Amino acid sequence: MSINFYKDSAKKLVDPCLFSEIAMTHAKKIFDDGNSTTIKGDNKPSQIRKFYDELVRYNDIVKVDKNKFDECLPLVHMLIPKVAYAHGRKTVTQSFVEFIGNLVKSINDAKDLSVATQFFESFVAFYKFYKPKDN
């Protein structure tokens, strides 16, 4: 599932449903995939939170100094191999791996990083709604 942040990409106008309906749809799909009887594995909320916290850290750095974006972008892209490793350890599902990959690939500038971080925050909230206990 690709992630499109903007209603108008040229003007960078955020889709008004991004943090509600779209985040909820992604969270529900990833929750359902983790609880499917045909898909092995589960998404550990602590692992999801770890990836969110890392993205927040990079966003905070860029908020303080927009010139740091070019330094942070390779580190943001490091989330892709890190989530692959977590998948290998069976702490996240393939659908979460794809979610992180799509999220990271959608980040091209400081505004995208900020929107991606807010989107991920909404995703985490909805995921916790679907999976209230941290097993």
Coordinates of N, CA, C and O in Angstrom, one line a residue:
M1 N 0.8 -1.2 0.0 CA 0.0 0.0 0.0 C 0.9 1.2 0.0 O 1.6 1.5 1.0
S2 N 0.8 2.0 -1.1 CA 1.6 3.2 -1.1 C 1.0 4.3 -0.2 O -0.2 4.2 0.1
I3 N 1.8 5.2 0.1 CA 1.4 6.3 1.0 C 1.5 7.6 0.3 O 2.7 8.0 -0.1
N4 N 0.4 8.3 0.1 CA 0.5 9.6 -0.6 C 0.1 10.7 0.5 O -1.1 10.7 0.9
F5 N 1.0 11.5 0.9 CA 0.8 12.5 1.9 C -0.1 13.6 1.5 O -0.8 14.2 2.4
Y6 N -0.1 14.0 0.2 CA -0.6 15.2 -0.2 C -1.8 15.2 -1.0 O -1.9 14.3 -1.9
K7 N -2.7 16.1 -0.8 CA -3.9 16.3 -1.6 C -3.4 17.0 -2.9 O -3.9 16.7 -4.0
D8 N -2.5 17.9 -2.8 CA -1.9 18.6 -3.9 C -0.4 18.6 -3.7 O 0.2 19.3 -2.8
S9 N 0.3 17.7 -4.4 CA 1.7 17.5 -4.2 C 2.6 18.7 -4.6 O 3.5 19.0 -3.9
A10 N 2.2 19.4 -5.6 CA 2.9 20.6 -6.0 C 2.9 21.7 -4.9 O 3.9 22.3 -4.7
K11 N 1.8 21.9 -4.3 CA 1.7 22.9 -3.2 C 2.0 22.3 -1.8 O 2.0 23.0 -0.8
K12 N 2.2 21.0 -1.8 CA 2.5 20.3 -0.5 C 1.3 20.5 0.5 O 1.6 20.8 1.7
L13 N 0.1 20.4 0.0 CA -1.1 20.5 0.8 C -1.4 19.0 1.3 O -1.7 18.2 0.5
V14 N -1.3 18.9 2.6 CA -1.5 17.6 3.2 C -3.0 17.1 3.0 O -3.9 17.9 3.2
D15 N -3.1 15.8 2.7 CA -4.5 15.3 2.5 C -5.2 15.4 3.9 O -4.6 14.9 4.9
P16 N -6.4 15.9 3.9 CA -7.0 16.1 5.2 C -7.4 14.8 5.9 O -7.6 14.8 7.1
C17 N -7.4 13.7 5.2 CA -7.7 12.4 5.8 C -6.5 11.6 6.1 O -6.6 10.5 6.6
L18 N -5.3 12.2 5.9 CA -4.0 11.4 6.1 C -3.9 10.9 7.5 O -3.6 9.7 7.7
F19 N -4.1 11.8 8.5 CA -3.9 11.4 9.9 C -5.1 10.7 10.5 O -5.0 10.2 11.7
S20 N -6.2 10.5 9.8 CA -7.4 9.8 10.3 C -7.6 8.6 9.5 O -7.1 7.5 9.8
E21 N -8.4 8.7 8.4 CA -8.8 7.5 7.7 C -7.7 6.8 7.0 O -7.7 5.5 7.1
I22 N -6.7 7.5 6.5 CA -5.6 6.8 5.8 C -4.7 6.1 6.8 O -4.4 4.9 6.6
A23 N -4.4 6.7 7.9 CA -3.6 6.1 9.0 C -4.3 4.9 9.5 O -3.7 3.9 9.8
M24 N -5.6 5.1 9.8 CA -6.4 4.0 10.3 C -6.5 2.8 9.4 O -6.3 1.6 9.8
T25 N -6.6 3.0 8.1 CA -6.6 1.9 7.1 C -5.3 1.2 7.1 O -5.3 -0.1 7.1
H26 N -4.2 1.9 7.2 CA -2.9 1.2 7.2 C -2.7 0.4 8.5 O -2.2 -0.7 8.5
A27 N -3.1 1.0 9.6 CA -3.0 0.3 10.9 C -3.8 -1.0 10.9 O -3.4 -2.0 11.4
K28 N -5.0 -0.9 10.5 CA -6.0 -2.0 10.4 C -5.4 -3.1 9.6 O -5.4 -4.3 9.9
K29 N -4.9 -2.8 8.4 CA -4.4 -3.8 7.5 C -3.2 -4.5 8.1 O -3.1 -5.7 8.1
I30 N -2.3 -3.7 8.7 CA -1.1 -4.3 9.3 C -1.5 -5.2 10.5 O -0.9 -6.2 10.8
F31 N -2.4 -4.7 11.3 CA -2.9 -5.5 12.4 C -3.5 -6.8 12.0 O -3.2 -7.8 12.5
D32 N -4.4 -6.7 11.0 CA -5.1 -7.9 10.4 C -4.1 -8.9 9.9 O -4.2 -10.1 10.1
D33 N -3.0 -8.4 9.1 CA -2.0 -9.3 8.6 C -1.3 -10.0 9.7 O -0.9 -11.1 9.6
G34 N -1.0 -9.3 10.8 CA -0.3 -9.9 11.9 C -1.1 -10.9 12.7 O -0.6 -11.7 13.4
N35 N -2.4 -10.8 12.5 CA -3.3 -11.8 13.2 C -3.9 -12.8 12.3 O -4.8 -13.5 12.7
S36 N -3.5 -12.8 11.0 CA -4.0 -13.7 10.1 C -3.5 -15.1 10.4 O -2.3 -15.3 10.8
T37 N -4.3 -16.1 10.1 CA -3.9 -17.5 10.3 C -3.0 -18.0 9.2 O -2.3 -18.9 9.3
T38 N -3.0 -17.2 8.0 CA -2.2 -17.7 6.9 C -0.8 -17.0 6.9 O 0.1 -17.4 6.2
I39 N -0.6 -15.9 7.7 CA 0.6 -15.2 7.7 C 1.3 -15.5 9.1 O 0.7 -15.3 10.1
K40 N 2.5 -16.0 9.0 CA 3.3 -16.3 10.2 C 3.9 -15.0 10.8 O 4.3 -14.2 10.1
G41 N 3.8 -14.9 12.1 CA 4.4 -13.8 12.8 C 3.4 -12.8 13.3 O 2.2 -12.9 13.1
D42 N 3.9 -11.8 14.0 CA 3.1 -10.8 14.6 C 3.9 -9.5 14.6 O 5.1 -9.5 14.4
N43 N 3.2 -8.4 14.8 CA 3.9 -7.1 15.0 C 3.9 -6.8 16.4 O 2.8 -6.5 17.0
K44 N 5.0 -6.7 17.0 CA 5.2 -6.4 18.4 C 5.1 -4.9 18.5 O 5.8 -4.1 17.9
P45 N 4.1 -4.4 19.3 CA 4.0 -2.9 19.5 C 5.2 -2.2 19.9 O 5.5 -1.1 19.5
S46 N 6.1 -2.9 20.7 CA 7.3 -2.3 21.2 C 8.3 -2.1 20.0 O 9.0 -1.1 19.9
Q47 N 8.2 -3.0 19.0 CA 9.0 -2.9 17.8 C 8.5 -1.7 16.9 O 9.3 -0.9 16.4
I48 N 7.2 -1.6 16.8 CA 6.6 -0.5 16.0 C 7.0 0.8 16.6 O 7.4 1.7 16.0
R49 N 6.9 0.9 17.9 CA 7.2 2.1 18.7 C 8.7 2.5 18.5 O 9.0 3.6 18.4
K50 N 9.5 1.5 18.4 CA 11.0 1.7 18.3 C 11.2 2.4 16.9 O 12.0 3.4 16.9
F51 N 10.6 2.0 15.9 CA 10.7 2.6 14.6 C 10.1 4.0 14.6 O 10.7 5.0 14.0
Y52 N 9.0 4.2 15.2 CA 8.4 5.5 15.3 C 9.4 6.5 16.1 O 9.6 7.6 15.6
D53 N 9.9 6.0 17.2 CA 10.8 6.9 18.0 C 12.0 7.3 17.2 O 12.5 8.4 17.4
E54 N 12.5 6.4 16.4 CA 13.7 6.7 15.6 C 13.4 7.8 14.6 O 14.1 8.8 14.4
L55 N 12.2 7.7 13.9 CA 11.8 8.7 13.0 C 11.6 10.0 13.7 O 12.0 11.1 13.1
V56 N 11.0 10.0 14.9 CA 10.8 11.3 15.6 C 12.1 11.9 15.9 O 12.3 13.1 15.8
R57 N 13.1 11.1 16.3 CA 14.4 11.7 16.6 C 15.0 12.4 15.4 O 15.5 13.5 15.6
Y58 N 14.9 11.8 14.2 CA 15.5 12.5 13.0 C 14.6 13.8 12.7 O 15.2 14.8 12.3
N59 N 13.3 13.7 12.9 CA 12.5 14.8 12.6 C 12.8 16.0 13.6 O 12.9 17.1 13.2
D60 N 13.1 15.7 14.8 CA 13.4 16.7 15.8 C 14.8 17.4 15.4 O 14.9 18.6 15.6
I61 N 15.7 16.6 15.0 CA 17.0 17.2 14.5 C 16.8 18.2 13.4 O 17.3 19.3 13.4
V62 N 16.0 17.8 12.4 CA 15.7 18.6 11.2 C 14.9 19.8 11.6 O 15.0 20.9 11.0
K63 N 14.0 19.7 12.6 CA 13.2 20.8 13.0 C 14.1 21.9 13.6 O 13.8 23.1 13.4
V64 N 15.1 21.5 14.3 CA 16.0 22.5 14.9 C 16.9 23.2 13.8 O 17.1 24.4 13.9
D65 N 17.3 22.4 12.8 CA 18.2 22.9 11.8 C 17.8 22.2 10.5 O 18.2 21.1 10.2
K66 N 17.1 22.9 9.6 CA 16.7 22.3 8.3 C 17.9 21.9 7.5 O 17.7 21.0 6.6
N67 N 19.0 22.5 7.7 CA 20.2 22.1 6.9 C 20.7 20.7 7.3 O 21.5 20.2 6.5
K68 N 20.2 20.1 8.3 CA 20.6 18.8 8.7 C 19.8 17.7 8.0 O 20.1 16.5 8.1
F69 N 18.8 18.1 7.2 CA 18.0 17.1 6.5 C 18.9 16.2 5.6 O 18.7 15.0 5.7
D70 N 19.8 16.7 4.9 CA 20.7 15.9 4.0 C 21.5 14.9 4.8 O 21.8 13.8 4.3
E71 N 21.9 15.3 6.0 CA 22.6 14.4 6.9 C 21.7 13.3 7.5 O 22.1 12.1 7.7
C72 N 20.5 13.6 7.7 CA 19.5 12.7 8.4 C 18.9 11.7 7.4 O 18.5 10.6 7.8
L73 N 18.8 12.1 6.1 CA 18.0 11.3 5.2 C 18.7 9.9 5.0 O 17.9 8.9 5.0
P74 N 20.0 9.7 5.0 CA 20.5 8.4 4.9 C 20.2 7.6 6.1 O 20.0 6.3 6.1
L75 N 20.1 8.2 7.3 CA 19.8 7.5 8.5 C 18.3 7.1 8.5 O 18.0 6.1 9.1
V76 N 17.5 8.0 8.0 CA 16.1 7.6 7.8 C 16.0 6.4 6.9 O 15.2 5.4 7.2
H77 N 16.7 6.3 5.9 CA 16.7 5.2 5.0 C 17.3 3.9 5.7 O 17.0 2.8 5.2
M78 N 18.0 4.1 6.7 CA 18.5 2.9 7.5 C 17.4 2.2 8.2 O 17.5 1.0 8.6
L79 N 16.2 2.8 8.3 CA 15.1 2.1 8.8 C 14.7 0.9 8.0 O 14.1 -0.1 8.5
I80 N 14.9 1.0 6.7 CA 14.6 -0.1 5.8 C 15.3 -1.4 6.2 O 14.7 -2.4 6.4
P81 N 16.7 -1.4 6.2 CA 17.3 -2.6 6.6 C 17.1 -3.0 8.1 O 17.0 -4.2 8.4
K82 N 16.8 -2.0 8.9 CA 16.5 -2.3 10.3 C 15.2 -3.1 10.5 O 15.1 -4.0 11.2
V83 N 14.2 -2.7 9.7 CA 12.9 -3.3 9.7 C 13.0 -4.7 9.1 O 12.3 -5.7 9.5
A84 N 13.9 -4.8 8.1 CA 14.1 -6.2 7.5 C 14.7 -7.1 8.5 O 14.3 -8.3 8.6
Y85 N 15.6 -6.6 9.3 CA 16.2 -7.4 10.4 C 15.2 -7.8 11.4 O 15.1 -9.0 11.8
A86 N 14.3 -6.9 11.8 CA 13.3 -7.2 12.7 C 12.3 -8.2 12.2 O 11.9 -9.1 12.9
H87 N 12.1 -8.2 10.9 CA 11.2 -9.2 10.2 C 11.9 -10.6 10.3 O 11.3 -11.6 10.5
G88 N 13.2 -10.6 10.1 CA 14.0 -11.8 10.2 C 13.9 -12.4 11.6 O 14.0 -13.6 11.7
R89 N 13.8 -11.6 12.6 CA 13.7 -12.0 14.0 C 12.2 -12.3 14.3 O 11.9 -12.7 15.4
K90 N 11.3 -12.1 13.3 CA 9.9 -12.4 13.5 C 9.2 -11.5 14.6 O 8.3 -11.9 15.3
T91 N 9.7 -10.3 14.6 CA 9.0 -9.3 15.5 C 8.1 -8.3 14.8 O 7.4 -7.6 15.5
V92 N 8.2 -8.3 13.5 CA 7.3 -7.6 12.6 C 6.9 -8.4 11.4 O 7.7 -9.3 11.0
T93 N 5.8 -8.1 10.8 CA 5.4 -8.8 9.6 C 5.9 -8.2 8.3 O 6.4 -7.0 8.3
Q94 N 5.7 -8.9 7.2 CA 6.1 -8.4 5.9 C 5.3 -7.1 5.6 O 5.9 -6.2 5.0
S95 N 4.1 -7.1 6.0 CA 3.3 -5.9 5.7 C 3.8 -4.7 6.4 O 3.8 -3.5 5.9
F96 N 4.4 -4.8 7.6 CA 5.0 -3.7 8.3 C 6.3 -3.3 7.6 O 6.6 -2.1 7.5
V97 N 7.1 -4.3 7.1 CA 8.3 -4.0 6.4 C 7.9 -3.1 5.2 O 8.6 -2.1 4.9
E98 N 6.9 -3.5 4.5 CA 6.5 -2.7 3.3 C 6.0 -1.3 3.7 O 6.3 -0.4 3.0
F99 N 5.3 -1.2 4.8 CA 4.8 0.0 5.3 C 6.0 1.0 5.5 O 6.0 2.1 5.1
I100 N 7.0 0.5 6.2 CA 8.2 1.3 6.5 C 8.9 1.7 5.2 O 9.3 2.9 5.0
G101 N 9.0 0.8 4.3 CA 9.7 1.0 3.0 C 8.9 2.1 2.3 O 9.6 3.1 1.8
N102 N 7.6 2.0 2.2 CA 6.8 3.0 1.5 C 6.9 4.4 2.2 O 7.0 5.4 1.6
L103 N 6.9 4.4 3.5 CA 7.0 5.6 4.3 C 8.3 6.3 4.0 O 8.3 7.5 3.7
V104 N 9.4 5.6 4.2 CA 10.7 6.1 4.0 C 10.9 6.7 2.5 O 11.4 7.8 2.3
K105 N 10.4 5.9 1.6 CA 10.6 6.3 0.2 C 9.7 7.6 -0.2 O 10.0 8.2 -1.2
S106 N 8.8 7.9 0.7 CA 7.9 9.1 0.5 C 8.6 10.4 1.0 O 8.1 11.4 0.9
I107 N 9.7 10.2 1.7 CA 10.4 11.4 2.3 C 11.5 11.9 1.4 O 12.5 11.2 1.1
N108 N 11.2 13.1 0.9 CA 12.2 13.8 0.0 C 12.7 15.1 0.5 O 13.7 15.6 0.0
D109 N 12.1 15.7 1.5 CA 12.5 16.9 2.1 C 12.0 17.1 3.5 O 11.4 16.1 4.0
A110 N 12.4 18.2 4.1 CA 12.1 18.4 5.6 C 10.6 18.3 5.8 O 10.1 17.8 6.8
K111 N 9.8 18.9 4.9 CA 8.3 18.9 5.0 C 7.8 17.5 5.0 O 7.0 17.1 5.8
D112 N 8.3 16.7 4.1 CA 7.9 15.3 4.0 C 8.2 14.5 5.3 O 7.4 13.7 5.8
L113 N 9.4 14.8 5.8 CA 9.8 14.1 7.1 C 8.8 14.5 8.2 O 8.4 13.6 9.0
S114 N 8.5 15.7 8.3 CA 7.5 16.2 9.3 C 6.2 15.5 9.1 O 5.6 15.0 10.1
V115 N 5.7 15.5 7.9 CA 4.4 14.9 7.7 C 4.4 13.4 7.9 O 3.5 12.8 8.5
A116 N 5.5 12.7 7.5 CA 5.7 11.3 7.7 C 5.7 10.9 9.2 O 5.1 9.9 9.6
T117 N 6.3 11.8 10.0 CA 6.4 11.6 11.4 C 5.0 11.7 12.0 O 4.6 10.9 12.9
Q118 N 4.2 12.7 11.6 CA 2.9 12.9 12.1 C 2.0 11.7 11.7 O 1.2 11.2 12.5
F119 N 2.2 11.3 10.4 CA 1.4 10.1 9.9 C 1.7 8.9 10.7 O 0.8 8.2 11.1
F120 N 3.0 8.7 11.0 CA 3.4 7.5 11.8 C 2.8 7.6 13.2 O 2.4 6.5 13.8
E121 N 2.8 8.8 13.8 CA 2.2 8.9 15.1 C 0.7 8.5 15.1 O 0.2 7.8 16.0
S122 N 0.0 8.9 14.0 CA -1.4 8.5 13.9 C -1.5 7.0 13.7 O -2.4 6.4 14.3
F123 N -0.7 6.4 12.9 CA -0.6 5.0 12.7 C -0.5 4.3 14.0 O -1.2 3.3 14.3
V124 N 0.5 4.7 14.8 CA 0.8 4.0 16.1 C -0.4 4.1 17.0 O -0.8 3.1 17.6
A125 N -1.1 5.2 17.0 CA -2.3 5.4 17.9 C -3.4 4.4 17.4 O -4.0 3.7 18.2
F126 N -3.6 4.3 16.1 CA -4.6 3.4 15.6 C -4.2 1.9 15.8 O -5.0 1.1 16.2
Y127 N -2.9 1.6 15.6 CA -2.5 0.3 15.8 C -2.7 -0.1 17.3 O -3.2 -1.3 17.6
K128 N -2.4 0.8 18.2 CA -2.6 0.5 19.6 C -4.1 0.3 19.9 O -4.5 -0.5 20.8
F129 N -5.0 1.0 19.2 CA -6.4 0.8 19.3 C -6.8 -0.6 18.9 O -7.6 -1.3 19.6
Y130 N -6.2 -1.1 17.9 CA -6.6 -2.5 17.4 C -5.9 -3.5 18.3 O -6.4 -4.6 18.4
K131 N -4.7 -3.2 18.8 CA -4.0 -4.2 19.6 C -3.6 -3.6 20.9 O -2.5 -3.1 21.2
P132 N -4.6 -3.5 21.9 CA -4.4 -2.8 23.1 C -3.4 -3.4 24.1 O -2.8 -2.6 24.9
K133 N -3.1 -4.7 24.0 CA -2.2 -5.3 24.9 C -0.8 -5.5 24.2 O -0.8 -6.0 23.1
D134 N 0.3 -5.1 24.9 CA 1.6 -5.3 24.4 C 2.1 -6.7 24.7 O 2.6 -6.9 25.8
N135 N 1.9 -7.6 23.8 CA 2.2 -9.0 24.1 C 3.6 -9.3 23.8 O 4.1 -9.2 22.8

